[in-house]
């Protein structure tokens, strides 16, 4: 594995960051369309021509957020793209993460608020506005509003990380029955991902631009900061070497955060201790999810420095730390698993320039990859009846 020195790594990144802008915040356009206003009318529920709702949505259907539009799209997992007659549902501007409830409700983080979608009938049933002031509603990588999102184990609360451009973010708590924000907790900058402990007593916001995870106690709503910076914080807001997404390890509740296909940060949320394990993909990493058996699936988006780094990939890492790296064609962002754990669905949306409109379906056993054209910059993935969502 390529174990470059931190000093050498930062020197190489400085030149690249000057050219590309890196994952730095508030730094300009990311290759997306120009910012647009929120879609007119907050009651829009289904895109024109998306078909009726007489047929219920089958289990195993994929639901993806169209970060380049204002919709979520239902996808045929058999590989024919958008499922015939299912189509897309309007949810709000620039949808990001998804949390899927056992009752069939999908909760979607958008720039405007949290949308509730009945996945059985394919109708948006609510849009809960953010209480946090995030400025004008826009699109693109640095837009304000909801990013990571998760449900409490009992389904009574939705937790959404809200980005405030130029400042620290918040964790908003939504009551799923009343469908309103009941609490706002300060967290770090740009909360890419939100996860919940198995017992529901803690919520974890992975804050990209402050190199940390906020651990929020759901009893007294206090927050603790754990720095997660295996390469240090020298690059500041312009650094690429920051946390993106996390997974909760089923065996012990540790948080797992991948970096650069080189280092896996294993975080004890109780003590705040961070231990580093080696990884082998040698690529800039974003999305991550853990299977029920503890197998880790990590998305490689591609090289920061093409002269030294490897291309896009999916790392399949066993609980013992053995890794298999599956090459992918083009940048990807997040990953979700089928109900049987045999297929990993990797979104092609990507938060930076270079995204493509589709998913890669990876056969976990063989490594065979099938590309499914779908959506507009699909970012997060949820599987109806599956093991998890692409939000982490």
Short mmCIF file of N, CA and C in Angstrom, two decimals, residues 253-389:
data_model
loop_
_atom_site.label_atom_id
_atom_site.label_comp_id
_atom_site.label_asym_id
_atom_site.label_seq_id
_atom_site.Cartn_x
_atom_site.Cartn_y
_atom_site.Cartn_z
N UNK A 253 -20.53 -0.82 18.03
CA UNK A 253 -20.99 0.56 17.96
C UNK A 253 -19.90 1.56 17.62
N UNK A 254 -18.70 1.11 17.28
CA UNK A 254 -17.64 2.03 16.88
C UNK A 254 -18.01 2.71 15.57
N UNK A 255 -17.51 3.94 15.39
CA UNK A 255 -17.71 4.65 14.14
C UNK A 255 -16.51 4.39 13.23
N UNK A 256 -16.80 4.10 11.96
CA UNK A 256 -15.76 3.78 10.99
C UNK A 256 -15.76 4.84 9.90
N UNK A 257 -14.63 5.55 9.75
CA UNK A 257 -14.52 6.62 8.77
C UNK A 257 -13.29 6.38 7.89
N UNK A 258 -13.50 6.15 6.59
CA UNK A 258 -12.37 5.87 5.68
C UNK A 258 -11.73 7.15 5.15
N UNK A 259 -10.42 7.09 4.91
CA UNK A 259 -9.69 8.23 4.35
C UNK A 259 -8.72 7.73 3.27
N UNK A 260 -8.90 8.21 2.06
CA UNK A 260 -7.91 8.10 0.99
C UNK A 260 -7.53 6.68 0.59
N UNK A 261 -8.32 5.69 0.94
CA UNK A 261 -7.95 4.32 0.65
C UNK A 261 -6.67 3.91 1.34
N UNK A 262 -6.31 4.65 2.39
CA UNK A 262 -5.07 4.39 3.13
C UNK A 262 -5.31 4.18 4.62
N UNK A 263 -6.28 4.92 5.18
CA UNK A 263 -6.47 4.89 6.62
C UNK A 263 -7.95 4.79 6.98
N UNK A 264 -8.25 3.91 7.91
CA UNK A 264 -9.60 3.78 8.44
C UNK A 264 -9.56 4.25 9.89
N UNK A 265 -10.29 5.33 10.17
CA UNK A 265 -10.37 5.83 11.54
C UNK A 265 -11.46 5.07 12.27
N UNK A 266 -11.10 4.40 13.36
CA UNK A 266 -12.04 3.66 14.20
C UNK A 266 -12.24 4.48 15.46
N UNK A 267 -13.43 5.03 15.63
CA UNK A 267 -13.71 5.99 16.68
C UNK A 267 -14.59 5.36 17.76
N UNK A 268 -14.14 5.44 19.01
CA UNK A 268 -14.96 5.04 20.14
C UNK A 268 -15.76 6.27 20.57
N UNK A 269 -17.06 6.31 20.30
CA UNK A 269 -17.83 7.52 20.60
C UNK A 269 -17.99 7.78 22.10
N UNK A 270 -17.75 6.75 22.91
CA UNK A 270 -17.84 6.95 24.36
C UNK A 270 -16.62 7.63 24.93
N UNK A 271 -15.45 7.18 24.56
CA UNK A 271 -14.21 7.73 25.10
C UNK A 271 -13.60 8.82 24.22
N UNK A 272 -14.00 8.86 22.94
CA UNK A 272 -13.42 9.82 22.02
C UNK A 272 -12.10 9.38 21.43
N UNK A 273 -11.66 8.16 21.74
CA UNK A 273 -10.39 7.67 21.22
C UNK A 273 -10.52 7.28 19.75
N UNK A 274 -9.46 7.59 19.00
CA UNK A 274 -9.43 7.30 17.57
C UNK A 274 -8.23 6.39 17.29
N UNK A 275 -8.51 5.24 16.70
CA UNK A 275 -7.46 4.29 16.32
C UNK A 275 -7.44 4.18 14.80
N UNK A 276 -6.25 4.06 14.21
CA UNK A 276 -6.11 4.03 12.76
C UNK A 276 -5.72 2.63 12.29
N UNK A 277 -6.45 2.12 11.29
CA UNK A 277 -6.11 0.87 10.64
C UNK A 277 -5.76 1.14 9.17
N UNK A 278 -4.96 0.28 8.58
CA UNK A 278 -4.54 0.44 7.20
C UNK A 278 -5.66 0.03 6.23
N UNK A 279 -5.71 0.75 5.09
CA UNK A 279 -6.57 0.37 3.97
C UNK A 279 -5.70 0.29 2.72
N UNK A 280 -6.27 -0.20 1.61
CA UNK A 280 -5.43 -0.54 0.46
C UNK A 280 -5.85 0.07 -0.87
N UNK A 281 -6.95 0.80 -0.96
CA UNK A 281 -7.48 1.22 -2.26
C UNK A 281 -6.74 2.40 -2.87
N UNK A 282 -6.07 3.23 -2.06
CA UNK A 282 -5.28 4.36 -2.56
C UNK A 282 -6.10 5.26 -3.47
N UNK A 283 -7.26 5.72 -2.98
CA UNK A 283 -8.14 6.60 -3.75
C UNK A 283 -8.92 7.46 -2.77
N UNK A 284 -9.34 8.64 -3.22
CA UNK A 284 -10.13 9.53 -2.36
C UNK A 284 -11.47 8.86 -2.05
N UNK A 285 -11.80 8.72 -0.75
CA UNK A 285 -12.98 7.95 -0.37
C UNK A 285 -14.08 8.82 0.23
N UNK A 286 -15.31 8.46 -0.11
CA UNK A 286 -16.49 9.16 0.40
C UNK A 286 -17.42 8.18 1.12
N UNK A 287 -18.46 7.66 0.42
CA UNK A 287 -19.51 6.91 1.07
C UNK A 287 -19.07 5.59 1.68
N UNK A 288 -19.77 5.20 2.74
CA UNK A 288 -19.45 3.95 3.43
C UNK A 288 -20.73 3.42 4.09
N UNK A 289 -20.87 2.09 4.08
CA UNK A 289 -21.95 1.46 4.82
C UNK A 289 -21.46 0.11 5.33
N UNK A 290 -22.08 -0.36 6.40
CA UNK A 290 -21.71 -1.65 6.99
C UNK A 290 -22.87 -2.63 6.81
N UNK A 291 -22.53 -3.85 6.38
CA UNK A 291 -23.53 -4.89 6.28
C UNK A 291 -23.87 -5.46 7.64
N UNK A 292 -24.90 -6.27 7.70
CA UNK A 292 -25.34 -6.85 8.96
C UNK A 292 -24.27 -7.73 9.59
N UNK A 293 -23.39 -8.30 8.75
CA UNK A 293 -22.33 -9.17 9.27
C UNK A 293 -21.06 -8.40 9.61
N UNK A 294 -21.09 -7.07 9.47
CA UNK A 294 -19.92 -6.26 9.78
C UNK A 294 -19.02 -5.98 8.61
N UNK A 295 -19.32 -6.53 7.43
CA UNK A 295 -18.53 -6.22 6.25
C UNK A 295 -18.72 -4.75 5.89
N UNK A 296 -17.62 -4.08 5.56
CA UNK A 296 -17.65 -2.66 5.26
C UNK A 296 -17.54 -2.46 3.75
N UNK A 297 -18.34 -1.53 3.22
CA UNK A 297 -18.34 -1.19 1.81
C UNK A 297 -18.00 0.29 1.68
N UNK A 298 -16.91 0.60 0.98
CA UNK A 298 -16.40 1.96 0.95
C UNK A 298 -16.23 2.43 -0.50
N UNK A 299 -16.75 3.62 -0.80
CA UNK A 299 -16.73 4.16 -2.15
C UNK A 299 -15.46 4.99 -2.36
N UNK A 300 -14.70 4.64 -3.40
CA UNK A 300 -13.57 5.45 -3.83
C UNK A 300 -13.98 6.33 -4.99
N UNK A 301 -13.83 7.64 -4.85
CA UNK A 301 -14.31 8.57 -5.87
C UNK A 301 -13.32 8.79 -7.00
N UNK A 302 -12.06 8.45 -6.78
CA UNK A 302 -11.04 8.67 -7.78
C UNK A 302 -9.84 9.41 -7.20
N UNK A 303 -8.84 9.69 -8.01
CA UNK A 303 -7.60 10.26 -7.49
C UNK A 303 -7.69 11.74 -7.17
N UNK A 304 -7.01 12.16 -6.11
CA UNK A 304 -6.74 13.57 -5.91
C UNK A 304 -5.58 13.97 -6.82
N UNK A 305 -4.53 13.18 -6.79
CA UNK A 305 -3.35 13.40 -7.63
C UNK A 305 -3.24 12.22 -8.59
N UNK A 306 -3.63 12.40 -9.86
CA UNK A 306 -3.63 11.26 -10.80
C UNK A 306 -2.26 10.63 -11.00
N UNK A 307 -1.19 11.34 -10.69
CA UNK A 307 0.14 10.77 -10.87
C UNK A 307 0.50 9.78 -9.77
N UNK A 308 -0.26 9.79 -8.67
CA UNK A 308 0.05 8.92 -7.54
C UNK A 308 -1.11 8.04 -7.09
N UNK A 309 -2.34 8.50 -7.29
CA UNK A 309 -3.50 7.82 -6.71
C UNK A 309 -4.21 6.95 -7.74
N UNK A 310 -4.98 5.99 -7.23
CA UNK A 310 -5.74 5.09 -8.09
C UNK A 310 -7.13 5.67 -8.37
N UNK A 311 -7.85 5.02 -9.28
CA UNK A 311 -9.14 5.52 -9.74
C UNK A 311 -10.29 5.11 -8.83
N UNK A 312 -11.54 5.38 -9.30
CA UNK A 312 -12.74 5.05 -8.53
C UNK A 312 -12.83 3.55 -8.26
N UNK A 313 -13.44 3.20 -7.12
CA UNK A 313 -13.52 1.79 -6.75
C UNK A 313 -14.55 1.59 -5.65
N UNK A 314 -14.84 0.34 -5.38
CA UNK A 314 -15.60 -0.05 -4.19
C UNK A 314 -14.74 -1.03 -3.41
N UNK A 315 -14.41 -0.68 -2.17
CA UNK A 315 -13.67 -1.57 -1.30
C UNK A 315 -14.65 -2.41 -0.48
N UNK A 316 -14.45 -3.73 -0.49
CA UNK A 316 -15.22 -4.65 0.34
C UNK A 316 -14.26 -5.15 1.42
N UNK A 317 -14.51 -4.76 2.66
CA UNK A 317 -13.58 -5.03 3.76
C UNK A 317 -14.26 -5.93 4.80
N UNK A 318 -13.67 -7.09 5.07
CA UNK A 318 -14.24 -8.01 6.04
C UNK A 318 -14.05 -7.48 7.46
N UNK A 319 -14.78 -8.00 8.43
CA UNK A 319 -14.58 -7.59 9.82
C UNK A 319 -13.16 -7.83 10.31
N UNK A 320 -12.44 -8.76 9.69
CA UNK A 320 -11.06 -9.04 10.08
C UNK A 320 -10.05 -8.09 9.43
N UNK A 321 -10.54 -7.25 8.51
CA UNK A 321 -9.67 -6.26 7.87
C UNK A 321 -9.14 -6.65 6.52
N UNK A 322 -9.53 -7.82 5.98
CA UNK A 322 -9.12 -8.21 4.63
C UNK A 322 -9.93 -7.42 3.61
N UNK A 323 -9.26 -6.94 2.55
CA UNK A 323 -9.93 -6.08 1.59
C UNK A 323 -9.87 -6.63 0.17
N UNK A 324 -10.96 -6.39 -0.54
CA UNK A 324 -11.02 -6.65 -1.98
C UNK A 324 -11.49 -5.37 -2.64
N UNK A 325 -10.76 -4.90 -3.65
CA UNK A 325 -11.06 -3.62 -4.29
C UNK A 325 -11.62 -3.87 -5.69
N UNK A 326 -12.84 -3.40 -5.93
CA UNK A 326 -13.52 -3.56 -7.21
C UNK A 326 -13.43 -2.24 -7.98
N UNK A 327 -12.74 -2.20 -9.12
CA UNK A 327 -12.66 -0.96 -9.90
C UNK A 327 -14.03 -0.53 -10.42
N UNK A 328 -14.26 0.78 -10.46
CA UNK A 328 -15.49 1.34 -11.00
C UNK A 328 -15.14 2.33 -12.11
N UNK A 329 -16.10 2.56 -12.97
CA UNK A 329 -15.90 3.46 -14.10
C UNK A 329 -16.52 4.81 -13.76
N UNK A 330 -15.68 5.81 -13.47
CA UNK A 330 -16.17 7.15 -13.17
C UNK A 330 -16.42 7.37 -11.69
N UNK A 331 -16.50 8.64 -11.27
CA UNK A 331 -16.70 8.97 -9.85
C UNK A 331 -18.03 8.43 -9.32
N UNK A 332 -18.05 8.13 -8.03
CA UNK A 332 -19.26 7.68 -7.34
C UNK A 332 -19.30 8.36 -5.97
N UNK A 333 -20.42 8.22 -5.24
CA UNK A 333 -20.54 8.94 -3.98
C UNK A 333 -20.93 8.07 -2.79
N UNK A 334 -22.06 7.37 -2.84
CA UNK A 334 -22.54 6.62 -1.70
C UNK A 334 -22.87 5.18 -2.11
N UNK A 335 -23.15 4.34 -1.10
CA UNK A 335 -23.40 2.93 -1.36
C UNK A 335 -24.49 2.41 -0.43
N UNK A 336 -25.33 1.53 -0.95
CA UNK A 336 -26.36 0.84 -0.16
C UNK A 336 -26.40 -0.62 -0.59
N UNK A 337 -26.91 -1.49 0.30
CA UNK A 337 -26.92 -2.93 0.05
C UNK A 337 -28.33 -3.45 -0.19
N UNK A 338 -28.42 -4.46 -1.03
CA UNK A 338 -29.68 -5.17 -1.22
C UNK A 338 -30.03 -5.93 0.06
N UNK A 339 -31.27 -6.37 0.16
CA UNK A 339 -31.74 -7.05 1.37
C UNK A 339 -30.93 -8.30 1.66
N UNK A 340 -30.52 -9.01 0.62
CA UNK A 340 -29.76 -10.25 0.83
C UNK A 340 -28.25 -10.00 0.92
N UNK A 341 -27.83 -8.75 0.80
CA UNK A 341 -26.42 -8.42 0.92
C UNK A 341 -25.56 -8.83 -0.26
N UNK A 342 -26.19 -9.29 -1.34
CA UNK A 342 -25.42 -9.79 -2.47
C UNK A 342 -25.05 -8.70 -3.48
N UNK A 343 -25.76 -7.58 -3.44
CA UNK A 343 -25.52 -6.51 -4.40
C UNK A 343 -25.30 -5.19 -3.67
N UNK A 344 -24.26 -4.47 -4.07
CA UNK A 344 -24.00 -3.12 -3.56
C UNK A 344 -24.35 -2.13 -4.67
N UNK A 345 -25.20 -1.16 -4.33
CA UNK A 345 -25.59 -0.14 -5.30
C UNK A 345 -24.82 1.15 -4.98
N UNK A 346 -24.03 1.62 -5.96
CA UNK A 346 -23.15 2.76 -5.74
C UNK A 346 -23.60 3.91 -6.64
N UNK A 347 -23.88 5.06 -6.04
CA UNK A 347 -24.43 6.18 -6.79
C UNK A 347 -23.35 6.91 -7.59
N UNK A 348 -23.71 7.36 -8.78
CA UNK A 348 -22.77 8.08 -9.64
C UNK A 348 -22.85 9.58 -9.51
N UNK A 349 -23.69 10.07 -8.58
CA UNK A 349 -23.90 11.51 -8.49
C UNK A 349 -22.67 12.31 -8.17
N UNK A 350 -21.94 11.93 -7.12
CA UNK A 350 -20.70 12.62 -6.73
C UNK A 350 -20.97 14.08 -6.36
N UNK A 351 -20.42 14.53 -5.22
CA UNK A 351 -20.66 15.90 -4.78
C UNK A 351 -19.81 16.92 -5.53
N UNK A 352 -18.86 16.44 -6.34
CA UNK A 352 -18.04 17.37 -7.10
C UNK A 352 -18.25 17.19 -8.61
N UNK A 353 -17.47 17.92 -9.39
CA UNK A 353 -17.56 17.83 -10.84
C UNK A 353 -17.18 16.42 -11.29
N UNK A 354 -17.72 16.00 -12.43
CA UNK A 354 -17.38 14.70 -12.98
C UNK A 354 -18.40 13.62 -12.72
N UNK A 355 -19.52 13.97 -12.10
CA UNK A 355 -20.56 12.99 -11.81
C UNK A 355 -21.20 12.48 -13.10
N UNK A 356 -21.94 11.37 -12.98
CA UNK A 356 -22.71 10.84 -14.10
C UNK A 356 -24.07 10.40 -13.59
N UNK A 357 -25.04 10.33 -14.48
CA UNK A 357 -26.42 10.06 -14.09
C UNK A 357 -26.73 8.57 -14.11
N UNK A 358 -26.32 7.90 -13.05
CA UNK A 358 -26.58 6.48 -12.95
C UNK A 358 -26.06 5.86 -11.68
N UNK A 359 -26.24 4.55 -11.57
CA UNK A 359 -25.76 3.75 -10.46
C UNK A 359 -24.90 2.61 -11.01
N UNK A 360 -23.96 2.15 -10.19
CA UNK A 360 -23.25 0.92 -10.48
C UNK A 360 -23.74 -0.15 -9.52
N UNK A 361 -24.25 -1.25 -10.08
CA UNK A 361 -24.68 -2.39 -9.27
C UNK A 361 -23.54 -3.39 -9.24
N UNK A 362 -22.97 -3.62 -8.05
CA UNK A 362 -21.80 -4.49 -7.92
C UNK A 362 -22.21 -5.82 -7.30
N UNK A 363 -21.97 -6.91 -8.00
CA UNK A 363 -22.17 -8.24 -7.45
C UNK A 363 -21.05 -8.48 -6.44
N UNK A 364 -21.40 -8.56 -5.17
CA UNK A 364 -20.39 -8.62 -4.11
C UNK A 364 -19.52 -9.86 -4.24
N UNK A 365 -20.10 -10.98 -4.63
CA UNK A 365 -19.34 -12.23 -4.71
C UNK A 365 -18.35 -12.25 -5.86
N UNK A 366 -18.75 -11.74 -7.02
CA UNK A 366 -17.92 -11.86 -8.21
C UNK A 366 -17.20 -10.57 -8.59
N UNK A 367 -17.70 -9.42 -8.09
CA UNK A 367 -17.13 -8.14 -8.49
C UNK A 367 -17.66 -7.63 -9.82
N UNK A 368 -18.60 -8.33 -10.41
CA UNK A 368 -19.16 -7.89 -11.69
C UNK A 368 -19.97 -6.61 -11.48
N UNK A 369 -19.76 -5.64 -12.39
CA UNK A 369 -20.40 -4.34 -12.27
C UNK A 369 -21.36 -4.11 -13.42
N UNK A 370 -22.59 -3.73 -13.10
CA UNK A 370 -23.59 -3.37 -14.11
C UNK A 370 -23.97 -1.91 -13.89
N UNK A 371 -23.90 -1.11 -14.94
CA UNK A 371 -24.24 0.31 -14.83
C UNK A 371 -25.71 0.53 -15.19
N UNK A 372 -26.42 1.26 -14.33
CA UNK A 372 -27.83 1.53 -14.53
C UNK A 372 -28.03 3.03 -14.74
N UNK A 373 -28.41 3.48 -15.93
CA UNK A 373 -28.67 4.90 -16.15
C UNK A 373 -29.95 5.32 -15.45
N UNK A 374 -29.87 6.37 -14.61
CA UNK A 374 -31.07 6.81 -13.89
C UNK A 374 -30.82 8.14 -13.23
N UNK A 375 -31.87 8.95 -13.13
CA UNK A 375 -31.86 10.15 -12.31
C UNK A 375 -31.03 11.29 -12.85
N UNK A 376 -30.96 12.35 -12.03
CA UNK A 376 -30.16 13.52 -12.32
C UNK A 376 -29.19 13.74 -11.17
N UNK A 377 -27.97 13.35 -11.37
CA UNK A 377 -26.93 13.41 -10.34
C UNK A 377 -27.36 12.64 -9.08
N UNK A 378 -27.67 11.36 -9.21
CA UNK A 378 -28.15 10.57 -8.06
C UNK A 378 -27.08 10.49 -6.98
N UNK A 379 -27.47 10.85 -5.76
CA UNK A 379 -26.48 11.00 -4.69
C UNK A 379 -26.62 9.92 -3.62
N UNK A 380 -27.77 9.85 -2.98
CA UNK A 380 -28.01 8.84 -1.94
C UNK A 380 -28.93 7.75 -2.49
N UNK A 381 -28.79 6.54 -1.94
CA UNK A 381 -29.56 5.39 -2.40
C UNK A 381 -30.20 4.71 -1.20
N UNK A 382 -31.46 4.38 -1.30
CA UNK A 382 -32.13 3.54 -0.31
C UNK A 382 -32.74 2.35 -1.03
N UNK A 383 -32.76 1.21 -0.37
CA UNK A 383 -33.31 -0.01 -0.94
C UNK A 383 -34.53 -0.40 -0.13
N UNK A 384 -35.69 -0.43 -0.75
CA UNK A 384 -36.91 -0.84 -0.05
C UNK A 384 -36.77 -2.28 0.39
N UNK A 385 -36.72 -2.49 1.69
CA UNK A 385 -36.50 -3.82 2.23
C UNK A 385 -35.04 -4.20 2.28
N UNK A 386 -34.12 -3.22 2.07
CA UNK A 386 -32.69 -3.49 2.05
C UNK A 386 -32.05 -3.33 3.41
N UNK A 387 -30.69 -3.40 3.43
CA UNK A 387 -29.94 -3.36 4.69
C UNK A 387 -29.56 -1.96 5.10
N UNK A 388 -29.67 -0.98 4.24
CA UNK A 388 -29.25 0.35 4.63
C UNK A 388 -29.36 1.32 3.49
N UNK A 389 -29.07 2.61 3.77
CA UNK A 389 -29.12 3.64 2.77
C UNK A 389 -27.73 4.10 2.44
#
